[in-house]
Short mmCIF file of C-alpha atoms in Angstrom, two decimals:
data_model
loop_
_atom_site.label_atom_id
_atom_site.label_comp_id
_atom_site.label_asym_id
_atom_site.label_seq_id
_atom_site.Cartn_x
_atom_site.Cartn_y
_atom_site.Cartn_z
CA MET R 23 -16.11 -30.72 5.05
CA GLU R 24 -16.27 -29.41 8.82
CA PRO R 25 -16.29 -26.00 10.38
CA PHE R 26 -13.17 -25.13 12.04
CA ARG R 27 -12.23 -22.92 15.01
CA ILE R 28 -8.81 -21.98 16.31
CA GLU R 29 -9.24 -22.57 19.94
CA ILE R 30 -5.33 -22.91 21.47
CA PRO R 31 -5.91 -24.10 24.84
CA GLN R 32 -4.49 -21.42 27.73
CA ALA R 33 -1.93 -24.32 28.72
CA ASP R 34 -0.07 -23.80 25.45
CA LEU R 35 0.08 -20.02 26.01
CA ASP R 36 1.50 -20.35 29.20
CA ASP R 37 4.08 -22.87 28.13
CA LEU R 38 5.19 -20.29 25.33
CA ASP R 39 5.97 -17.68 28.11
CA ARG R 40 7.82 -20.11 30.36
CA ARG R 41 9.71 -20.98 27.28
CA LEU R 42 10.46 -17.48 26.21
CA ALA R 43 11.49 -16.16 29.92
CA ALA R 44 14.27 -19.27 30.05
CA THR R 45 15.83 -18.72 26.78
CA ARG R 46 19.50 -19.77 27.03
CA TRP R 47 20.74 -16.79 24.44
CA PRO R 48 24.02 -17.42 22.22
CA GLY R 49 26.81 -14.98 21.91
CA GLU R 50 27.54 -13.38 19.12
CA THR R 51 30.63 -11.40 17.41
CA PRO R 52 30.50 -7.68 17.72
CA ASP R 53 29.28 -5.34 14.78
CA SER R 54 27.91 -8.22 12.85
CA GLY R 55 24.77 -6.21 12.20
CA TRP R 56 22.69 -8.93 10.21
CA ASP R 57 25.33 -10.40 8.03
CA ARG R 58 25.78 -13.88 10.06
CA GLY R 59 21.96 -13.74 10.60
CA VAL R 60 19.50 -12.26 13.01
CA PRO R 61 21.04 -10.03 15.50
CA ALA R 62 21.13 -10.79 19.36
CA GLY R 63 19.75 -7.38 20.49
CA TYR R 64 17.09 -7.16 17.87
CA LEU R 65 16.00 -10.70 18.94
CA LYS R 66 15.84 -10.20 22.27
CA GLU R 67 13.93 -7.33 22.44
CA LEU R 68 11.35 -9.21 19.79
CA ALA R 69 11.00 -11.89 22.05
CA GLU R 70 10.12 -9.96 24.99
CA TYR R 71 7.41 -8.29 23.17
CA TRP R 72 6.19 -11.45 22.09
CA ARG R 73 6.29 -12.93 25.81
CA THR R 74 4.83 -10.07 27.39
CA GLU R 75 2.99 -7.45 24.75
CA TYR R 76 1.45 -9.63 21.83
CA ASP R 77 -1.93 -10.75 22.47
CA TRP R 78 -2.76 -14.47 20.62
CA ARG R 79 -6.08 -13.89 21.79
CA ALA R 80 -6.76 -10.96 19.67
CA ALA R 81 -5.13 -12.34 16.89
CA GLU R 82 -7.29 -16.08 17.38
CA GLN R 83 -10.84 -13.89 17.48
CA ARG R 84 -9.61 -12.26 13.93
CA LEU R 85 -8.56 -15.25 12.23
CA ASN R 86 -11.90 -16.84 13.63
CA SER R 87 -13.69 -13.96 12.34
CA PHE R 88 -13.09 -15.48 8.56
CA PRO R 89 -14.97 -18.92 8.19
CA GLN R 90 -12.63 -21.83 7.89
CA TYR R 91 -13.10 -25.33 7.52
CA THR R 92 -11.13 -28.53 7.16
CA THR R 93 -11.72 -31.86 5.06
CA GLU R 94 -10.05 -34.79 4.51
CA ILE R 95 -8.07 -35.05 0.61
CA ASP R 96 -5.85 -37.67 -0.37
CA GLY R 97 -5.47 -38.93 2.94
CA THR R 98 -4.60 -36.04 4.65
CA ASN R 99 -6.10 -32.98 6.70
CA VAL R 100 -6.22 -29.78 5.01
CA HIS R 101 -7.25 -26.07 6.35
CA TYR R 102 -8.93 -23.54 4.58
CA LEU R 103 -10.86 -20.19 4.85
CA HIS R 104 -13.80 -20.28 2.25
CA VAL R 105 -14.79 -16.32 2.36
CA ARG R 106 -18.12 -16.28 -0.37
CA SER R 107 -18.60 -12.94 -1.57
CA PRO R 108 -22.17 -10.90 -1.48
CA GLU R 109 -21.81 -10.58 -5.04
CA ALA R 110 -23.41 -13.88 -6.63
CA ASP R 111 -21.52 -13.36 -9.73
CA ALA R 112 -17.98 -13.18 -8.00
CA THR R 113 -15.27 -14.94 -10.06
CA PRO R 114 -13.66 -18.28 -7.77
CA MET R 115 -10.28 -18.09 -6.38
CA VAL R 116 -7.80 -20.19 -4.89
CA ILE R 117 -4.62 -18.15 -3.39
CA THR R 118 -1.79 -20.36 -1.70
CA HIS R 119 0.90 -19.00 0.58
CA GLY R 120 4.21 -20.51 0.47
CA TRP R 121 7.18 -20.53 3.56
CA PRO R 122 7.22 -19.26 5.81
CA GLY R 123 3.91 -17.40 5.60
CA SER R 124 0.54 -18.91 6.15
CA PHE R 125 -3.03 -18.53 5.56
CA ALA R 126 -2.50 -15.46 7.96
CA GLU R 127 -0.78 -13.36 5.59
CA PHE R 128 -3.71 -12.85 3.39
CA LEU R 129 -6.34 -11.28 5.89
CA ASP R 130 -5.90 -8.06 4.53
CA ILE R 131 -6.92 -8.38 1.54
CA ILE R 132 -10.02 -10.72 1.99
CA GLY R 133 -12.45 -8.09 2.61
CA PRO R 134 -11.38 -5.91 -0.45
CA LEU R 135 -11.31 -8.77 -2.92
CA THR R 136 -14.61 -10.39 -1.64
CA ASP R 137 -16.56 -6.83 -1.03
CA PRO R 138 -15.13 -4.19 -3.28
CA ARG R 139 -18.66 -2.53 -3.19
CA ALA R 140 -18.04 -2.12 0.70
CA HIS R 141 -14.36 -0.92 0.07
CA GLY R 142 -14.80 1.71 -2.67
CA GLY R 143 -14.50 -0.35 -5.29
CA ASP R 144 -16.63 -2.03 -8.37
CA PRO R 145 -18.80 -4.83 -7.30
CA ALA R 146 -17.81 -6.50 -10.67
CA ASP R 147 -14.35 -7.09 -9.33
CA ALA R 148 -15.47 -9.70 -6.59
CA PHE R 149 -14.47 -12.79 -5.77
CA HIS R 150 -15.38 -15.89 -4.02
CA LEU R 151 -12.16 -16.67 -1.98
CA VAL R 152 -10.76 -20.00 -1.01
CA ILE R 153 -7.34 -20.23 1.00
CA PRO R 154 -6.06 -23.31 1.87
CA SER R 155 -3.15 -24.27 4.56
CA ILE R 156 -0.53 -26.45 2.45
CA PRO R 157 -0.46 -30.24 4.02
CA GLY R 158 2.25 -29.96 6.70
CA PHE R 159 1.35 -26.47 7.15
CA GLY R 160 -0.22 -24.64 10.32
CA PHE R 161 -3.61 -25.88 11.03
CA SER R 162 -3.47 -28.42 7.73
CA GLY R 163 -1.18 -30.22 10.48
CA PRO R 164 1.46 -32.53 10.04
CA THR R 165 0.84 -35.63 7.09
CA PRO R 166 0.46 -38.85 7.80
CA ALA R 167 2.49 -39.68 5.10
CA ASN R 168 5.75 -38.19 2.76
CA GLY R 169 5.10 -37.61 -0.87
CA TRP R 170 3.50 -34.31 -0.89
CA ASN R 171 5.38 -32.58 -3.59
CA LEU R 172 3.83 -29.56 -5.69
CA PRO R 173 1.54 -31.98 -8.19
CA ARG R 174 -0.10 -33.55 -5.17
CA VAL R 175 -1.09 -30.18 -3.72
CA ALA R 176 -2.01 -29.07 -7.36
CA GLY R 177 -4.73 -32.06 -7.34
CA ALA R 178 -5.81 -31.67 -3.51
CA TRP R 179 -6.68 -27.74 -4.42
CA THR R 180 -8.52 -28.82 -7.79
CA GLU R 181 -10.55 -31.59 -5.33
CA LEU R 182 -10.86 -28.80 -2.95
CA MET R 183 -12.31 -26.16 -5.24
CA GLY R 184 -14.76 -28.87 -7.09
CA ARG R 185 -16.07 -29.70 -3.54
CA LEU R 186 -16.86 -26.54 -2.97
CA GLY R 187 -18.72 -26.34 -6.29
CA TYR R 188 -16.42 -23.99 -8.33
CA GLU R 189 -16.11 -25.67 -11.64
CA ARG R 190 -13.65 -23.00 -13.07
CA PHE R 191 -11.55 -20.66 -11.12
CA VAL R 192 -8.30 -18.30 -10.89
CA VAL R 193 -4.94 -19.10 -9.26
CA GLN R 194 -2.68 -16.91 -7.29
CA GLY R 195 0.52 -17.75 -5.29
CA GLY R 196 3.60 -16.59 -4.12
CA ASP R 197 6.68 -18.35 -3.29
CA LEU R 198 5.88 -21.99 -3.10
CA GLY R 199 1.85 -21.00 -3.62
CA ALA R 200 2.94 -19.57 -7.38
CA TRP R 201 4.44 -22.87 -7.89
CA ILE R 202 1.70 -24.43 -6.73
CA SER R 203 -0.48 -22.44 -8.44
CA LEU R 204 1.31 -22.90 -11.66
CA THR R 205 1.64 -26.52 -11.47
CA LEU R 206 -2.05 -26.39 -10.97
CA ALA R 207 -2.70 -24.68 -14.25
CA GLY R 208 -1.10 -26.99 -15.96
CA MET R 209 -2.47 -30.05 -14.49
CA ALA R 210 -5.76 -28.61 -15.12
CA PRO R 211 -6.00 -25.91 -17.41
CA GLU R 212 -10.03 -26.57 -18.15
CA LYS R 213 -10.46 -25.53 -14.66
CA VAL R 214 -8.49 -22.41 -14.34
CA LEU R 215 -9.48 -19.30 -15.67
CA GLY R 216 -6.16 -17.87 -15.36
CA ALA R 217 -3.03 -17.79 -13.15
CA HIS R 218 -1.74 -14.83 -11.01
CA VAL R 219 1.70 -14.95 -9.54
CA ASN R 220 3.95 -12.77 -7.34
CA PHE R 221 6.88 -14.76 -7.23
CA LEU R 222 8.65 -15.81 -10.22
CA ILE R 223 12.26 -17.86 -10.97
CA THR R 224 13.38 -16.85 -14.40
CA PRO R 225 17.00 -18.62 -14.83
CA PRO R 226 18.74 -17.35 -18.06
CA PRO R 227 17.96 -20.20 -20.86
CA ASP R 228 20.77 -22.50 -22.05
CA ASP R 229 21.54 -20.45 -24.83
CA PRO R 230 24.31 -17.89 -24.64
CA ALA R 231 22.70 -15.62 -27.29
CA ALA R 232 19.72 -15.34 -25.20
CA MET R 233 21.73 -12.75 -22.95
CA ALA R 234 22.50 -10.73 -25.71
CA GLY R 235 21.27 -7.20 -25.31
CA LEU R 236 20.59 -7.45 -21.71
CA ALA R 237 19.83 -4.25 -20.14
CA GLU R 238 21.41 -3.34 -17.07
CA SER R 239 18.14 -3.89 -14.83
CA ASP R 240 17.72 -7.34 -16.03
CA LEU R 241 21.79 -8.10 -15.38
CA ALA R 242 20.94 -6.97 -12.22
CA ARG R 243 18.28 -9.21 -11.63
CA LEU R 244 20.32 -12.06 -12.70
CA GLY R 245 22.65 -11.03 -10.38
CA LEU R 246 19.98 -11.49 -7.52
CA LEU R 247 19.36 -14.58 -8.66
CA GLY R 248 22.47 -15.44 -8.15
CA ARG R 249 23.22 -14.18 -4.42
CA PHE R 250 19.61 -15.77 -4.11
CA ALA R 251 21.21 -19.52 -4.87
CA ALA R 252 24.52 -18.71 -3.23
CA GLU R 253 23.77 -16.67 -0.28
CA LEU R 254 19.79 -16.62 1.13
CA SER R 255 19.06 -20.18 0.06
CA GLY R 256 20.88 -21.95 2.77
CA TYR R 257 17.26 -22.41 4.47
CA MET R 258 16.33 -24.26 1.37
CA LYS R 259 19.47 -26.45 1.34
CA ILE R 260 18.55 -27.40 4.69
CA GLN R 261 14.89 -28.25 4.64
CA SER R 262 15.47 -29.74 1.38
CA THR R 263 17.92 -32.38 2.72
CA ARG R 264 17.66 -32.41 6.83
CA PRO R 265 14.27 -31.12 7.56
CA GLN R 266 13.70 -33.99 10.38
CA THR R 267 17.20 -32.70 12.35
CA LEU R 268 15.97 -29.22 11.86
CA SER R 269 12.65 -29.71 13.44
CA TYR R 270 13.99 -30.18 16.98
CA GLY R 271 15.55 -26.87 17.51
CA LEU R 272 12.55 -25.05 15.83
CA THR R 273 9.57 -27.33 17.81
CA ASP R 274 11.44 -27.30 21.46
CA SER R 275 12.78 -23.45 21.13
CA PRO R 276 9.93 -20.40 20.51
CA VAL R 277 13.20 -18.27 20.14
CA GLY R 278 14.88 -20.50 17.45
CA GLN R 279 11.66 -20.86 15.22
CA LEU R 280 11.22 -16.87 15.29
CA ALA R 281 14.81 -16.13 14.55
CA TRP R 282 14.19 -18.82 11.68
CA ILE R 283 11.12 -17.14 10.19
CA VAL R 284 11.96 -13.25 11.04
CA GLU R 285 15.34 -13.35 9.52
CA LYS R 286 13.41 -14.04 6.01
CA PHE R 287 10.95 -11.18 6.80
CA ARG R 288 14.26 -9.25 7.04
CA GLU R 289 15.53 -10.21 3.73
CA TRP R 290 12.59 -10.79 1.65
CA THR R 291 10.91 -7.37 2.34
CA ASP R 292 10.66 -4.09 1.30
CA SER R 293 12.49 -3.39 4.64
CA ALA R 294 15.22 -0.88 5.34
CA LYS R 295 16.76 -1.99 8.74
CA VAL R 296 14.39 -4.61 10.59
CA PRO R 297 11.28 -6.41 9.06
CA GLU R 298 8.67 -3.95 11.15
CA ASP R 299 9.96 -1.46 8.66
CA ALA R 300 7.55 -3.56 5.86
CA VAL R 301 5.13 -5.59 7.86
CA ASP R 302 3.02 -5.02 11.04
CA ARG R 303 5.07 -6.80 14.25
CA ASP R 304 1.73 -8.28 15.73
CA GLN R 305 0.79 -9.61 12.40
CA MET R 306 4.31 -11.02 11.60
CA LEU R 307 4.34 -12.75 15.10
CA THR R 308 0.64 -14.41 14.54
CA ASN R 309 2.10 -16.03 11.58
CA VAL R 310 5.08 -17.02 13.78
CA MET R 311 2.46 -18.36 16.41
CA ILE R 312 0.80 -20.24 13.65
CA TYR R 313 4.15 -22.39 13.27
CA TRP R 314 4.72 -22.72 16.64
CA LEU R 315 1.25 -23.70 18.48
CA THR R 316 0.33 -26.14 15.41
CA ALA R 317 4.91 -27.79 16.21
CA THR R 318 4.70 -27.59 12.17
CA ALA R 319 8.20 -26.31 11.46
CA GLY R 320 9.09 -30.14 10.76
CA SER R 321 6.55 -31.21 8.33
CA SER R 322 6.48 -27.80 6.34
CA ALA R 323 10.04 -28.25 5.82
CA ASN R 324 9.38 -31.76 4.68
CA PHE R 325 7.83 -29.94 1.46
CA TYR R 326 11.13 -28.93 0.77
CA PHE R 327 12.39 -32.32 0.85
CA ASP R 328 9.09 -33.90 -1.35
CA ILE R 329 9.97 -31.08 -3.92
CA ALA R 330 13.99 -31.39 -3.82
CA ASP R 331 14.04 -31.92 -7.56
CA VAL R 332 12.61 -29.02 -8.79
CA LEU R 333 14.13 -26.33 -6.29
CA PRO R 334 16.92 -23.89 -7.33
CA THR R 335 19.41 -26.16 -5.31
CA ALA R 336 18.87 -28.83 -7.13
CA PRO R 337 21.87 -30.64 -8.16
CA THR R 338 20.37 -30.62 -11.85
CA PRO R 339 18.37 -27.99 -12.85
CA PRO R 340 14.97 -29.45 -13.40
CA ALA R 341 13.75 -29.17 -16.92
CA PRO R 342 11.61 -26.17 -18.04
CA PRO R 343 7.61 -26.93 -17.61
CA PRO R 344 5.82 -26.82 -20.75
CA PRO R 345 4.17 -23.97 -21.83
CA LEU R 346 1.23 -22.85 -19.42
CA PRO R 347 -2.24 -23.20 -21.25
CA VAL R 348 -3.85 -20.28 -19.20
CA PRO R 349 -3.28 -16.72 -19.52
CA LEU R 350 -0.79 -15.63 -17.11
CA GLY R 351 -0.40 -12.38 -14.64
CA VAL R 352 3.09 -11.46 -12.76
CA ALA R 353 3.22 -8.46 -10.41
CA VAL R 354 6.54 -7.50 -9.85
CA PHE R 355 7.86 -5.83 -6.31
CA PRO R 356 11.30 -4.61 -6.07
CA GLY R 357 11.84 -5.94 -2.26
CA ASP R 358 11.82 -10.03 -3.28
CA PRO R 359 14.93 -11.48 -3.46
CA ALA R 360 14.32 -13.15 -6.96
CA LEU R 361 13.06 -10.67 -9.34
CA PRO R 362 11.84 -12.32 -12.93
CA VAL R 363 13.69 -10.71 -16.28
CA ARG R 364 10.34 -10.64 -18.33
CA ARG R 365 12.32 -11.63 -21.86
CA PHE R 366 13.14 -14.97 -20.16
CA ALA R 367 9.51 -15.18 -18.49
CA GLU R 368 7.99 -14.38 -21.87
CA HIS R 369 10.21 -17.60 -23.17
CA GLY R 370 8.97 -19.77 -20.75
CA PHE R 371 5.41 -18.35 -20.47
CA PRO R 372 3.80 -17.26 -23.51
CA ASN R 373 0.82 -16.54 -22.18
CA ILE R 374 1.75 -13.38 -20.31
CA VAL R 375 -1.31 -11.18 -20.24
CA GLN R 376 -0.52 -8.73 -17.63
CA TRP R 377 3.05 -7.97 -16.24
CA THR R 378 3.08 -5.18 -13.80
CA GLU R 379 6.39 -3.48 -11.82
CA TYR R 380 5.95 -1.79 -8.69
CA ASP R 381 8.42 0.67 -6.92
CA ARG R 382 7.30 -0.83 -3.64
CA GLY R 383 6.35 -4.23 -1.67
CA GLY R 384 8.25 -7.49 -1.18
CA HIS R 385 7.67 -11.09 -1.09
CA PHE R 386 5.01 -10.82 1.05
CA PRO R 387 2.34 -8.11 -0.87
CA ALA R 388 -0.89 -8.98 0.89
CA MET R 389 1.18 -7.89 4.26
CA GLU R 390 3.20 -5.26 3.06
CA VAL R 391 1.05 -3.40 0.28
CA PRO R 392 -2.04 -5.28 0.54
CA GLU R 393 -3.58 -2.27 -1.71
CA LEU R 394 -1.79 -2.81 -4.69
CA LEU R 395 -1.86 -6.57 -5.09
CA VAL R 396 -5.74 -6.17 -4.62
CA ASP R 397 -5.64 -3.62 -7.71
CA ASP R 398 -3.56 -6.01 -9.30
CA LEU R 399 -5.53 -8.86 -9.04
CA ARG R 400 -9.03 -6.84 -10.04
CA ARG R 401 -7.26 -5.95 -13.10
CA PHE R 402 -6.15 -9.42 -14.38
CA ALA R 403 -9.76 -10.58 -13.85
CA ARG R 404 -10.85 -7.96 -15.74
CA THR R 405 -8.80 -9.53 -18.37
CA LEU R 406 -10.06 -12.85 -18.29
CA THR R 407 -13.81 -11.90 -17.60
CA ARG R 408 -14.45 -8.95 -19.62
CA GLY R 409 -11.97 -8.98 -22.21
#
């Protein structure tokens, strides 16, 4: 378990500058807005800001202000943050990102979660945090072999927490991180105090009677799920079927990588017109930089190929998982592209102990509404440790 610092060679930054300056821009049909993808006018302005104003060295310094490590698990490199609380009896928690996120999306919640005393909170709410990068993502780098599916990552996290000396811990995640967290809780319930997710897909059961009496709001959520499957999941279909083909364009063109990620920050956040309505522009670009500088567009897409059988776009819907044997907390943010129906969630997860509906925030709450996510996690942990 080796200490790790991010130290990007200046030559890599100079190369990025040259590529951005030499971008070959496509045309676009007039008045398309975001309907056909990221508008050229918006992307040109963002790319120029990235090239001339965004400061990677400042971002690098902030990332390096948190203790980082790497270790080998199951034959692959795993990069992670390990931030211990000053409170000795803090609750251990492993937080997992998804795509197109990274460990960098959680920077604003690390302080309040690990040291609530210094942030106006109750020291009894403190956490020891472990924030790994999924194998194939970011500084975990490309995996040397295929087959990194949900159970394999969950097993790696169990091993990681054991190496760090945490016998029991909370798991938290959104997007792919939610699936990894739930998988881990199902595989190792004796180690998991509870699972907390801010993303949960709840397709209706096969029994038509389950639809009886659904509120209009729940029917609207089913409509959102249908729109996600039909229109917003194109990225998932490509990454789960042809990740290698996709990787050439994203690894060679920074603007291509930028557009591929920024589109999701527009569609999945509580934004009105542009992603910056919901998230800080520099923080979003730092997230993009992690994919670009590590050349992990393809290896992160490979993860979708390895879990294709459980994705919403799978030809055959996956079998429902067995009931989760640990307490579950669910935070629902309205800007998310797929909102859960509580009735269906309780059918599949009878151990829900906390369900919170928020009036703002979206798929990246640690970036959009960090204070709400922190509060939700604190309240969830109290149900586990204080009853």
